Coordinates of C-alpha atoms and ligand atoms in Angstrom, one line a residue:
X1 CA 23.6 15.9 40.5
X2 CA 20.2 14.3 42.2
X3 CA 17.3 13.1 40.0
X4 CA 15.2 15.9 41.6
X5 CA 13.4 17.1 38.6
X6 CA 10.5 19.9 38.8
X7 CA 8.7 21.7 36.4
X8 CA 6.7 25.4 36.4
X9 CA 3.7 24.8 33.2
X10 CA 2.2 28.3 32.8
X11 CA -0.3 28.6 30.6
X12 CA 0.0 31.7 28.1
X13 CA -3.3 33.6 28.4
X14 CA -2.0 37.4 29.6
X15 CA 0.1 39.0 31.6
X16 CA 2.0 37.1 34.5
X17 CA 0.9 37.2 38.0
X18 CA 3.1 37.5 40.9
X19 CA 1.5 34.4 42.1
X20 CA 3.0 32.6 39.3
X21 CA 6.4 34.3 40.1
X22 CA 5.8 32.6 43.0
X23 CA 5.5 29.2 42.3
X24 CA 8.3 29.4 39.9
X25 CA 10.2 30.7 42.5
X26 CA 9.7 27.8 44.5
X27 CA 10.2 25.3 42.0
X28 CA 13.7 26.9 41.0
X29 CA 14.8 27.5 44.4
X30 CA 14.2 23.9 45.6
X31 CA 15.2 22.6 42.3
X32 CA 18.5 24.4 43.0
X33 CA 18.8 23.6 46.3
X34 CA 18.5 19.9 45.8
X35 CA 21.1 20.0 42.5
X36 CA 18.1 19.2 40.7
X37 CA 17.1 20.2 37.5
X38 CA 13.9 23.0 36.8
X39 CA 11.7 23.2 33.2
X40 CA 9.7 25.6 31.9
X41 CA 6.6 23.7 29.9
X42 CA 4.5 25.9 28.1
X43 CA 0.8 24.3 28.1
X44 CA -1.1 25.8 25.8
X45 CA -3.7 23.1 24.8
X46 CA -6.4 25.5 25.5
X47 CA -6.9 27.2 21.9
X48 CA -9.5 29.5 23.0
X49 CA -6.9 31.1 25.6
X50 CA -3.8 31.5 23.8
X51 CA -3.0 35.4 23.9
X52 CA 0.0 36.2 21.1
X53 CA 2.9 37.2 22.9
X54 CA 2.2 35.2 26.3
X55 CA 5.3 33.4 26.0
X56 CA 7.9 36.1 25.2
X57 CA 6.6 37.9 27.6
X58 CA 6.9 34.9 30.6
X59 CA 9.9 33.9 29.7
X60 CA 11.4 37.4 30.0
X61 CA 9.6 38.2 33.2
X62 CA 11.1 35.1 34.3
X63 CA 14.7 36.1 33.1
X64 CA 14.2 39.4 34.4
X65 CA 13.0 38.0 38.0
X66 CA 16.2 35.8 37.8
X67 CA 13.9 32.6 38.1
X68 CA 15.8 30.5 35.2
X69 CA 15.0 27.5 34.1
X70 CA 17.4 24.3 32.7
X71 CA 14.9 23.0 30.1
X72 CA 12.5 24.1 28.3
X73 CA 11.3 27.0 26.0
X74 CA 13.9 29.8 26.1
X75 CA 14.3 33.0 23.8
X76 CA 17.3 33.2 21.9
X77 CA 18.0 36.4 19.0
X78 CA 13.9 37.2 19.0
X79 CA 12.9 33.3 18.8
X80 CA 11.5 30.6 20.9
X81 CA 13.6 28.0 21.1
X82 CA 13.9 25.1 23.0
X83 CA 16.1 22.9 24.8
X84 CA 16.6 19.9 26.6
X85 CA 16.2 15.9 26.2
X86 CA 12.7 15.7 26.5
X87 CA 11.0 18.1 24.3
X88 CA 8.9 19.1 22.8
X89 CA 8.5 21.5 25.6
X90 CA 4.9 23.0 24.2
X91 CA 2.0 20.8 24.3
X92 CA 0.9 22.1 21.4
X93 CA 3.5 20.1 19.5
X94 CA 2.7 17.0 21.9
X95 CA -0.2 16.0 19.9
X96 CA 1.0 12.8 18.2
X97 CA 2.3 11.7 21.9
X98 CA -1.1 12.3 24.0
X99 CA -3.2 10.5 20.5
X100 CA -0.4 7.4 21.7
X101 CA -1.4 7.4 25.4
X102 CA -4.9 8.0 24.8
X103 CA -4.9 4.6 22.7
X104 CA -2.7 3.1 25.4
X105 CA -5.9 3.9 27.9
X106 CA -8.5 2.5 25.6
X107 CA -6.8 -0.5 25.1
X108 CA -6.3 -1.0 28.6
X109 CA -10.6 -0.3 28.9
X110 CA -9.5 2.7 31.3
X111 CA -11.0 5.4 28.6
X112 CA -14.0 5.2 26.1
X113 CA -15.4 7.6 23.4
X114 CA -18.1 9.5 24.8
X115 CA -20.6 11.2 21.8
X116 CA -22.8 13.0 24.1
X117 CA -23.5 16.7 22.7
X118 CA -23.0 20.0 24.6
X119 CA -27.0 20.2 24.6
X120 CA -27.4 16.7 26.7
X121 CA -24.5 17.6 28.9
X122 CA -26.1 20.7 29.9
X123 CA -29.4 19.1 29.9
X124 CA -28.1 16.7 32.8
X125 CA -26.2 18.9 34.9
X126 CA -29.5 21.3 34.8
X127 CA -31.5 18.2 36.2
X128 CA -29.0 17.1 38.9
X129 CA -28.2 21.1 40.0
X130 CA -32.1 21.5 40.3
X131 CA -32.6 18.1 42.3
X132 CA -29.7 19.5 44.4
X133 CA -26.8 17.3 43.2
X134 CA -23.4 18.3 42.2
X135 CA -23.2 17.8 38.5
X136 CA -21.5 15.4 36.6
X137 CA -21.4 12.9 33.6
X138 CA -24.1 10.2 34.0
X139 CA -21.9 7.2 32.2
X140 CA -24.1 7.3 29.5
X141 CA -21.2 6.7 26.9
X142 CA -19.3 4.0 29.0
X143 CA -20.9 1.0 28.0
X144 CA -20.8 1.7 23.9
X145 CA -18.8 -1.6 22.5
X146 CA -15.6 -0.4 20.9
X147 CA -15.8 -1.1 17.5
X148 CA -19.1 0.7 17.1
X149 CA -18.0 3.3 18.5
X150 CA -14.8 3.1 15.7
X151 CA -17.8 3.1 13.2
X152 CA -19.6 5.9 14.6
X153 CA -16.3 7.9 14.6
X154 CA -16.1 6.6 10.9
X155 CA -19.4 8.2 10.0
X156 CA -18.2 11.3 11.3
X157 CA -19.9 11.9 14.4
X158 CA -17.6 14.3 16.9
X159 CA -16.9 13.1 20.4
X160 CA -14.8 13.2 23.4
X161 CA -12.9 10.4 24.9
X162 CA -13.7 11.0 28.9
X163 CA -11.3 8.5 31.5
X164 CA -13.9 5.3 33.0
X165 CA -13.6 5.5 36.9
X166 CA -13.4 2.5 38.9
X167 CA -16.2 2.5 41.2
X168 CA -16.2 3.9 44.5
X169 CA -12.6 3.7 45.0
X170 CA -10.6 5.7 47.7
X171 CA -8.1 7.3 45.9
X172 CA -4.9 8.6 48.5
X173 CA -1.9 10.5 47.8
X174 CA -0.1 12.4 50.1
X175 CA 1.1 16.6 49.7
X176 CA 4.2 17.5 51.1
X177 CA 2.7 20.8 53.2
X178 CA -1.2 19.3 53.5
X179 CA -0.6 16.2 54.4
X180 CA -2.7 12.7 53.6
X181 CA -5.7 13.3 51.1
X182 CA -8.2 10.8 50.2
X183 CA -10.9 11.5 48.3
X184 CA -14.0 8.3 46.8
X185 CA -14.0 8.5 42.4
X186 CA -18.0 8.6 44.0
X187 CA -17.4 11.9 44.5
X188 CA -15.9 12.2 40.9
X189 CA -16.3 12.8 37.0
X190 CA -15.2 10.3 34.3
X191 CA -13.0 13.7 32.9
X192 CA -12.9 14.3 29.1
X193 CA -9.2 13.3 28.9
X194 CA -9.5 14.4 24.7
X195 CA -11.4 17.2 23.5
X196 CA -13.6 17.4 20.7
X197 CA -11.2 19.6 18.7
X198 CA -8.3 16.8 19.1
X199 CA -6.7 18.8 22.5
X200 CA -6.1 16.7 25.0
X201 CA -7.2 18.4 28.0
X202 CA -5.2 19.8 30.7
X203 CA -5.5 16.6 32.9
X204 CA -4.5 14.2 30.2
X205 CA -1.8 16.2 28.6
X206 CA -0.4 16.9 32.5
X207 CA 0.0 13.5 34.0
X208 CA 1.5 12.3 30.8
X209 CA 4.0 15.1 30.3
X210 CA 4.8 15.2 33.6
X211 CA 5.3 11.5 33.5
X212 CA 7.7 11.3 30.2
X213 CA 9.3 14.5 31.1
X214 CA 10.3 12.3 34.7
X215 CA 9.1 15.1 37.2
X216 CA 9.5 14.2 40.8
X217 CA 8.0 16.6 42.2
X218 CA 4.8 18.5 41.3
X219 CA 4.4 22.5 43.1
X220 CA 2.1 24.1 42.4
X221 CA -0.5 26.6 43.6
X222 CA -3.1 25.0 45.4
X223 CA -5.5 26.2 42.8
X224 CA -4.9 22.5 41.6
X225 CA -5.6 20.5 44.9
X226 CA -9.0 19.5 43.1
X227 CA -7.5 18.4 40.1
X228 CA -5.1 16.0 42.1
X229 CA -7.2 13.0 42.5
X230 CA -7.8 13.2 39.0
X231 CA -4.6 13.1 38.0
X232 CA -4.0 10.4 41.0
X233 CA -6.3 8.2 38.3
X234 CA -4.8 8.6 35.6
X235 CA -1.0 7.7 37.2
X236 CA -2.7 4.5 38.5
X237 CA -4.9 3.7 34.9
X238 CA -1.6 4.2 33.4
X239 CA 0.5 2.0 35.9
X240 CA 2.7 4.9 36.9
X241 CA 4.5 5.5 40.1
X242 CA 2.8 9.4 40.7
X243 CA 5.6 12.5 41.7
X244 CA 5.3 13.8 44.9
X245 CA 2.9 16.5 45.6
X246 CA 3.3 20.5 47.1
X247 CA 0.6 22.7 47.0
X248 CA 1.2 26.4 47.6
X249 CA -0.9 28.6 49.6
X250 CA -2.8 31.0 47.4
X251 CA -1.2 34.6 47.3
X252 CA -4.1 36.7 48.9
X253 CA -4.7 40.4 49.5
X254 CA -4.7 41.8 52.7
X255 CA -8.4 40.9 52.7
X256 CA -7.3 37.9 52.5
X257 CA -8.9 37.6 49.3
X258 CA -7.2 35.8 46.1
X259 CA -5.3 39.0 44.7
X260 CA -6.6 40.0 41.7
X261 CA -5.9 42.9 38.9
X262 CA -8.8 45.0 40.2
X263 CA -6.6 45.6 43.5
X264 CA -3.7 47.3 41.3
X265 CA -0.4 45.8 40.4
X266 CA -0.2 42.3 40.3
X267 CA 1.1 41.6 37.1
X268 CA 5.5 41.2 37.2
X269 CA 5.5 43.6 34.7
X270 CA 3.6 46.3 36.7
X271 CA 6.4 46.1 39.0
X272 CA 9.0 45.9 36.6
X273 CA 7.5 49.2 35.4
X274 CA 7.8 50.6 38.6
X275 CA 11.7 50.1 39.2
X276 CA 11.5 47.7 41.9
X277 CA 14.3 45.5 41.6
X278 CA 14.3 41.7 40.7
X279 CA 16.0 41.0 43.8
X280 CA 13.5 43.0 46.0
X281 CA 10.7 41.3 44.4
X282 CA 11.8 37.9 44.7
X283 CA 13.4 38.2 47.9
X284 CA 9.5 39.3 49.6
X285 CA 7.3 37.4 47.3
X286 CA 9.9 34.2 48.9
X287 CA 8.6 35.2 51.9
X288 CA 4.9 35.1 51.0
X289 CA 4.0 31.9 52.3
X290 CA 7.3 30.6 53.8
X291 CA 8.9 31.3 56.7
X292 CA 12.7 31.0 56.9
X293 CA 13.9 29.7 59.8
X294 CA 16.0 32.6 61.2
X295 CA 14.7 36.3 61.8
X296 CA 16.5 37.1 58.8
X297 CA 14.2 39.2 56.1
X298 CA 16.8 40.1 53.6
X299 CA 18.1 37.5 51.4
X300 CA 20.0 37.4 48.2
X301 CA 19.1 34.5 45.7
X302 CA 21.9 32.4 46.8
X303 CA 20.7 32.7 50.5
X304 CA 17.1 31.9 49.5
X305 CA 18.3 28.8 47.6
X306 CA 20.2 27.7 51.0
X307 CA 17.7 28.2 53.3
X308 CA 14.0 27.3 51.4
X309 CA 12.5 24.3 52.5
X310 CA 9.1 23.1 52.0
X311 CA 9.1 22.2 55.6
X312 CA 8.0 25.8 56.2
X313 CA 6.0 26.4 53.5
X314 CA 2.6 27.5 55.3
X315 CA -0.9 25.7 54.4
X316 CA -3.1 28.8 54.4
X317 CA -2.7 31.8 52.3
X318 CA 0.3 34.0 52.1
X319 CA -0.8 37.8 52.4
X320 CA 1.0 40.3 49.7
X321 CA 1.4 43.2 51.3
X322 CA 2.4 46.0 49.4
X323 CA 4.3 47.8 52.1
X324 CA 6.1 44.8 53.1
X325 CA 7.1 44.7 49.9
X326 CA 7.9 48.7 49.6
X327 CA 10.4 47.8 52.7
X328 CA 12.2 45.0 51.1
X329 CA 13.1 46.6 48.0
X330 CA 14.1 49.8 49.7
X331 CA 16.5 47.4 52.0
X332 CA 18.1 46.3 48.5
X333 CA 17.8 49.6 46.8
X334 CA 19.9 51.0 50.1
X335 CA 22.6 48.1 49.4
X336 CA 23.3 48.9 45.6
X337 CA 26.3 50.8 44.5
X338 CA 25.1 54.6 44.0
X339 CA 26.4 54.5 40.3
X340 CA 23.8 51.5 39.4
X341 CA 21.4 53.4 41.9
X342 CA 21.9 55.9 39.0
X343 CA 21.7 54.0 36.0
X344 CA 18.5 52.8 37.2
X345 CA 16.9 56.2 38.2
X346 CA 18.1 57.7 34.7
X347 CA 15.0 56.9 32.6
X348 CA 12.6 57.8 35.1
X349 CA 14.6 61.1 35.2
X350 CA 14.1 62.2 31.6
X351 CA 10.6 60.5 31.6
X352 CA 9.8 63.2 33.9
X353 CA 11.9 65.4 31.7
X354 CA 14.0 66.4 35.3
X355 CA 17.0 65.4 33.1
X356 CA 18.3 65.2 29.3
X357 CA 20.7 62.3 27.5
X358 CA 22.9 65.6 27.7
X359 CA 22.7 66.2 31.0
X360 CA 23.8 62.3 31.4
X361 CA 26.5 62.6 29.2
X362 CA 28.3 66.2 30.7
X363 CA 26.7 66.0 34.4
X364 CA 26.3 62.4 35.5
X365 CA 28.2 63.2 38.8
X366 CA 25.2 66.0 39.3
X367 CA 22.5 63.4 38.5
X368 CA 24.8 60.7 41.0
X369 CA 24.5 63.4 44.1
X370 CA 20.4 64.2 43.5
X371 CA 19.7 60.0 43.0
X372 CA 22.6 59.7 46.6
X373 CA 20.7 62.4 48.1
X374 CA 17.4 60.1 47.9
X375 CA 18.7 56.9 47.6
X376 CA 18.0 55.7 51.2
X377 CA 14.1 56.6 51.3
X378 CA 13.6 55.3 47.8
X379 CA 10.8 52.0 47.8
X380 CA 11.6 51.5 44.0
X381 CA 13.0 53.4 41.5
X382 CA 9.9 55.2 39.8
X383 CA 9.1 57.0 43.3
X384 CA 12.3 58.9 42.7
X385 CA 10.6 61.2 40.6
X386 CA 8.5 63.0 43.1
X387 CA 11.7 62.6 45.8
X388 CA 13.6 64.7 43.5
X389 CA 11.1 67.4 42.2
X390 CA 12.0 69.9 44.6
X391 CA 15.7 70.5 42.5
X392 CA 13.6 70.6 39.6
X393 CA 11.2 73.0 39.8
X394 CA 11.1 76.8 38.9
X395 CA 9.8 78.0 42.0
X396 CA 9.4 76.8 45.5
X397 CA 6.1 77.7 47.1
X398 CA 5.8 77.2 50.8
X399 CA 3.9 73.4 50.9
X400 CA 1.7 73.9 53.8
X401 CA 1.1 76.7 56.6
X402 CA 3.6 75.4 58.3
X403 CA 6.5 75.9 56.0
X404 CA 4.7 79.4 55.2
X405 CA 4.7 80.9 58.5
X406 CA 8.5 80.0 59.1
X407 CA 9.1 81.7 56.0
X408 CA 7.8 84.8 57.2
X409 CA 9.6 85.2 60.2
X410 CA 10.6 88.7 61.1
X411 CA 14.6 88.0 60.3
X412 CA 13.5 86.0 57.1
X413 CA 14.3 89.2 54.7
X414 CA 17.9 89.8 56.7
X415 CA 19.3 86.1 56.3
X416 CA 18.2 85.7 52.9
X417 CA 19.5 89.0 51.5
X418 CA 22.8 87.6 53.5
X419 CA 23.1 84.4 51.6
X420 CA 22.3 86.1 48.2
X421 CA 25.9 88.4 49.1
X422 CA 28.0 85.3 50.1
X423 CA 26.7 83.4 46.7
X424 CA 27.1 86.9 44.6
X425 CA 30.6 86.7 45.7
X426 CA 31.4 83.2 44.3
X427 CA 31.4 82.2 40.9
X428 CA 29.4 78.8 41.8
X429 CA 28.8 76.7 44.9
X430 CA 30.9 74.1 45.9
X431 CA 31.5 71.8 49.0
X432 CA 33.1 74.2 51.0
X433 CA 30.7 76.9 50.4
X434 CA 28.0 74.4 51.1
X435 CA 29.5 73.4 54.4
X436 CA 30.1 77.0 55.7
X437 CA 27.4 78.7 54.8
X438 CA 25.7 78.4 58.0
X439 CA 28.3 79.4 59.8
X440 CA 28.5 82.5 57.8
X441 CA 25.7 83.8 57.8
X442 CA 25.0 82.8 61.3
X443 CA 28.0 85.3 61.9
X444 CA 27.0 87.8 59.8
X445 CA 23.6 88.1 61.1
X446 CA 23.4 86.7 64.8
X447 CA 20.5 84.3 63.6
X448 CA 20.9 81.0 64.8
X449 CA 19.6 77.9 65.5
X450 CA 15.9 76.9 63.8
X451 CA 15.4 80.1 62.9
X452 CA 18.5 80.5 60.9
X453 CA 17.9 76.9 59.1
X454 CA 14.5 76.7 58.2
X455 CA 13.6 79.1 56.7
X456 CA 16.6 78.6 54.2
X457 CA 15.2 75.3 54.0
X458 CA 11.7 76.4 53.1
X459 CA 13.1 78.6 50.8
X460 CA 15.2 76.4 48.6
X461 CA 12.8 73.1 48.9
X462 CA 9.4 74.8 50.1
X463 CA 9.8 72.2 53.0
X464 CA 10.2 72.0 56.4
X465 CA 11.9 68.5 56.3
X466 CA 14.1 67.2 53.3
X467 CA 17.5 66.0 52.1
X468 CA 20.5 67.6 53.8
X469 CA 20.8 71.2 53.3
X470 CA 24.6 70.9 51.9
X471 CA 23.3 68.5 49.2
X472 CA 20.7 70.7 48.5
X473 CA 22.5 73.7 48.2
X474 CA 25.4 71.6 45.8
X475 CA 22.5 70.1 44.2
X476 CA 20.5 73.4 43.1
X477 CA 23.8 75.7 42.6
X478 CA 23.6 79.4 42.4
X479 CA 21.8 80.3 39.1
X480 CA 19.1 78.1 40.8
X481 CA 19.4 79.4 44.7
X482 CA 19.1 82.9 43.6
X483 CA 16.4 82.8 41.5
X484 CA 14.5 80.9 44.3
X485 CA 15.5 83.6 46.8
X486 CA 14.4 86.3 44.7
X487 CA 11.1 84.5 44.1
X488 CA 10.2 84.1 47.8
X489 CA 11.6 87.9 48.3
X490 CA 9.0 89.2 45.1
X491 CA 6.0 86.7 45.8
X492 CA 5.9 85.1 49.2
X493 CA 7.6 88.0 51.6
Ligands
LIG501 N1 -1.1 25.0 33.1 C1 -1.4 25.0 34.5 C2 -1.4 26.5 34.9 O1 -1.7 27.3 34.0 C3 -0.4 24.3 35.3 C4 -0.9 23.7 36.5 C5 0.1 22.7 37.1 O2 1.2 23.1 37.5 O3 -0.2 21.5 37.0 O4 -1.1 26.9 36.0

């Protein structure tokens, strides 16, 4: 077991996007490939953005993705629980540790109370904006003596406690896919490291969890390049040896645009919804932004875990491209066992009331041919609905002028009043009937060829093009062929 220890820190304000499916992903499959260890922090020091139900609802996306974590915040009969030798794993319950480092700083002189009120702050960022200057705290608050400040706090005046720069220092740190970055604390705020409410903020409570929780390696999405120097300062006020740093390329549209909700799915649970499999989405979203090195696209978890490397992690953005997507999961639907295929396909079935829990329970083999029938052109599960309508409808109108003009041929009324003999004569359709037909009737009538197979086609499915004729024909049996024969004899002759 290495000492490789990484950690994905989501904060719970929604739904979860893909992007953070993403990082996850990586974290878990290097932490896996290195026989390292992977946590799941929850930080949710930001009051104002705490949704109810965040956290259930990561960790299951994350259980359903297969993304596991070692440590952490897990769900066990309905409740959060947590595990692991270096809880608590929600900064929320972190407080009493963060008001201990923050007096560590202090001591040190690396942090001071800052009183300044929202008004002043916005007052000086107004005046340096308009003069053209990128805002930021003017050090009123740094020199104010300690102990009167201890009095002030006394007498019940709110503040902050913001992190006291050293001046014009390069601060360096290297990231794993971008390289060296330096970066002057000129070009930096003293942070509020504690908030006026008692929450530390999200740089404060980071570097020290991070540092107590003994994470070696930070990835992230590089969302939080920015932040990095910051936290670069802290490491070094505190006397701590930093982790090592990987940014991720931002996931982007295909406009190369950060992806947001407004361009559709993004959540996990949108495609959870949609019957794509875990292993379809995990296996593409692995490949947006890294490159394995082989030609290989399809990879199980295990193969991902063997062959990800941050070596090939990319430094500009990773385009999600639905279609890419639709093609890997179709590649895993394809590999499944029909009988899971199935399984899967069932709810979407009776959603579109296609199918009943009877119809599962006396004619699963009949449900097992119409999902085998489809199974190879599915690109997740809930598009099985409209691959399947054509066994489910009443009637099958000709769907374009295409399929309408073959079914008026001039030998269109002969073969079909042939095929509605051969299926009177048989008490219900089976494999051999379905795999002679043609043959029969091209016998009995002397049609062959297109003409004799279309316009049975565009009879039984309304389309020119289709799943195989035999399944279709086992599929619909003969209550269901006649009555469509009849209909296209009454209506569409
Ligand atoms: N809580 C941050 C987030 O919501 C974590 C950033 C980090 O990994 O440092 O993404």
């Amino acid at each position: 077991m290495s000492d490789i220890r990484v950690r994905f820190a989501p904060s719970p304000t929604g739904y979860v996007h893909i992007g953070s499916l993403r990082t996850a992903l990586y974290n878990y499959l290097f932490a896996k490939g290195q026989g390292g260890k992977y946590i799941l922090r929850i930080e949710d020091t930001d009051r104002s953005r705490y949704v109810e139900g965040a956290i259930e609802n990561l960790i299951e996306s994350m259980e359903w993705a297969g993304v596991t974590h070692d440590e952490g915040v897990f769900i066990e009969d309905d409740k959060i629980v947590q595990k692991g030798d270096y809880g608590p794993y929600v900064q929320s319950e972190r407080l009493d540790i963060y008001n201990e480092y923050i007096e560590k700083l202090i001591e040190k002189g690396h942090a001071y109370y800052c009183f300044c009120t929202k008004e002043r702050i916005d007052k000086i960022r107004e005046e340096q904006k308009s003069q053209g200057k990128i805002p930021r705290y003017d050090g009123f608050c740094r020199s104010i003596d300690i102990e009167e400040a201890k009095k002030r706090i006394a007498a019940g005046e709110k503040y902050t406690i913001r992190l006291k720069l050293p001046a014009a220092k390069d601060v360096k740190f290297h990231d794993i896919v971008r390289g060296d970055i330096t970066i002057n604390t000129r070009d930096m705020d003293d942070q509020v490291l504690m908030k006026s409410d008692g929450f530390p903020t999200y740089h404060f409570a980071v570097v020290v969890d991070d540092h107590l929780m003994e994470i070696t390696h930070i990835v992230r999405g590089d969302e939080w390049l920015p932040s990095t120097p910051k936290h670069i300062c802290l490491y070094e006020a505190f006397g701590w040896e930093p982790p090592k740093y990987v940014h991720l390329p931002t996931v982007l549209n295909k406009d190369k645009k950060k992806l947001s909700k407004r361009q559709g799915d993004v959540a996990v649970g949108d495609f959870k919804e949609k019957g794509y499999l875990p292993e379809g989405l995990v296996n593409y979203l692995a490949l947006v932004g890294w490159s394995p090195d082989t030609t290989k696209e399809i990879f199980t978890m295990d193969e991902l875990i063997d062959e990800f490397s941050f070596d090939r992690v990319s430094k500009t953005g990773g385009v999600f491209d639905k279609d890419k997507l639709n093609w890997v999961n179709g590649q895993h639907i394809k590999e499944l066992d029909s009988k899971i295929v199935t399984d899967l396909a069932i709810p979407y079935l009776k959603d579109a009331n296609y199918i009943t829990e009877e119809d599962v329970e006396n004619r699963y083999d009949w449900i097992q041919k119409i999902v085998e029938t489809v199974q190879e052109s599915l690109s997740y599960m809930k598009e099985i609905t409209d691959k399947v309508d054509i066994f489910f409808k009443d009637k099958m109108d000709p769907e374009d002028d295409k399929a309408l003009e073959m079914i008026k041929g001039e030998q269109v009324p002969e073969l079909l009043n042939a095929f509605k003999e051969e299926l009177e004569g048989i008490d219900e359709v089976d494999e051999e009937f379905a795999n002679s037909i043609f043959k029969v009737l091209k016998k009995k009538t002397g049609i062959k060829g297109k003409n004799l197979f279309m316009p049975v086609r565009v009879a039984l499915s309304g389309q020119l093009h289709g799943p195989e004729m035999t399944n279709i024909i086992l599929i619909l049996g003969k209550q269901n062929i006649l009555n469509r024969i009849n209909y296209v004899e009454n209506n569409i002759l």
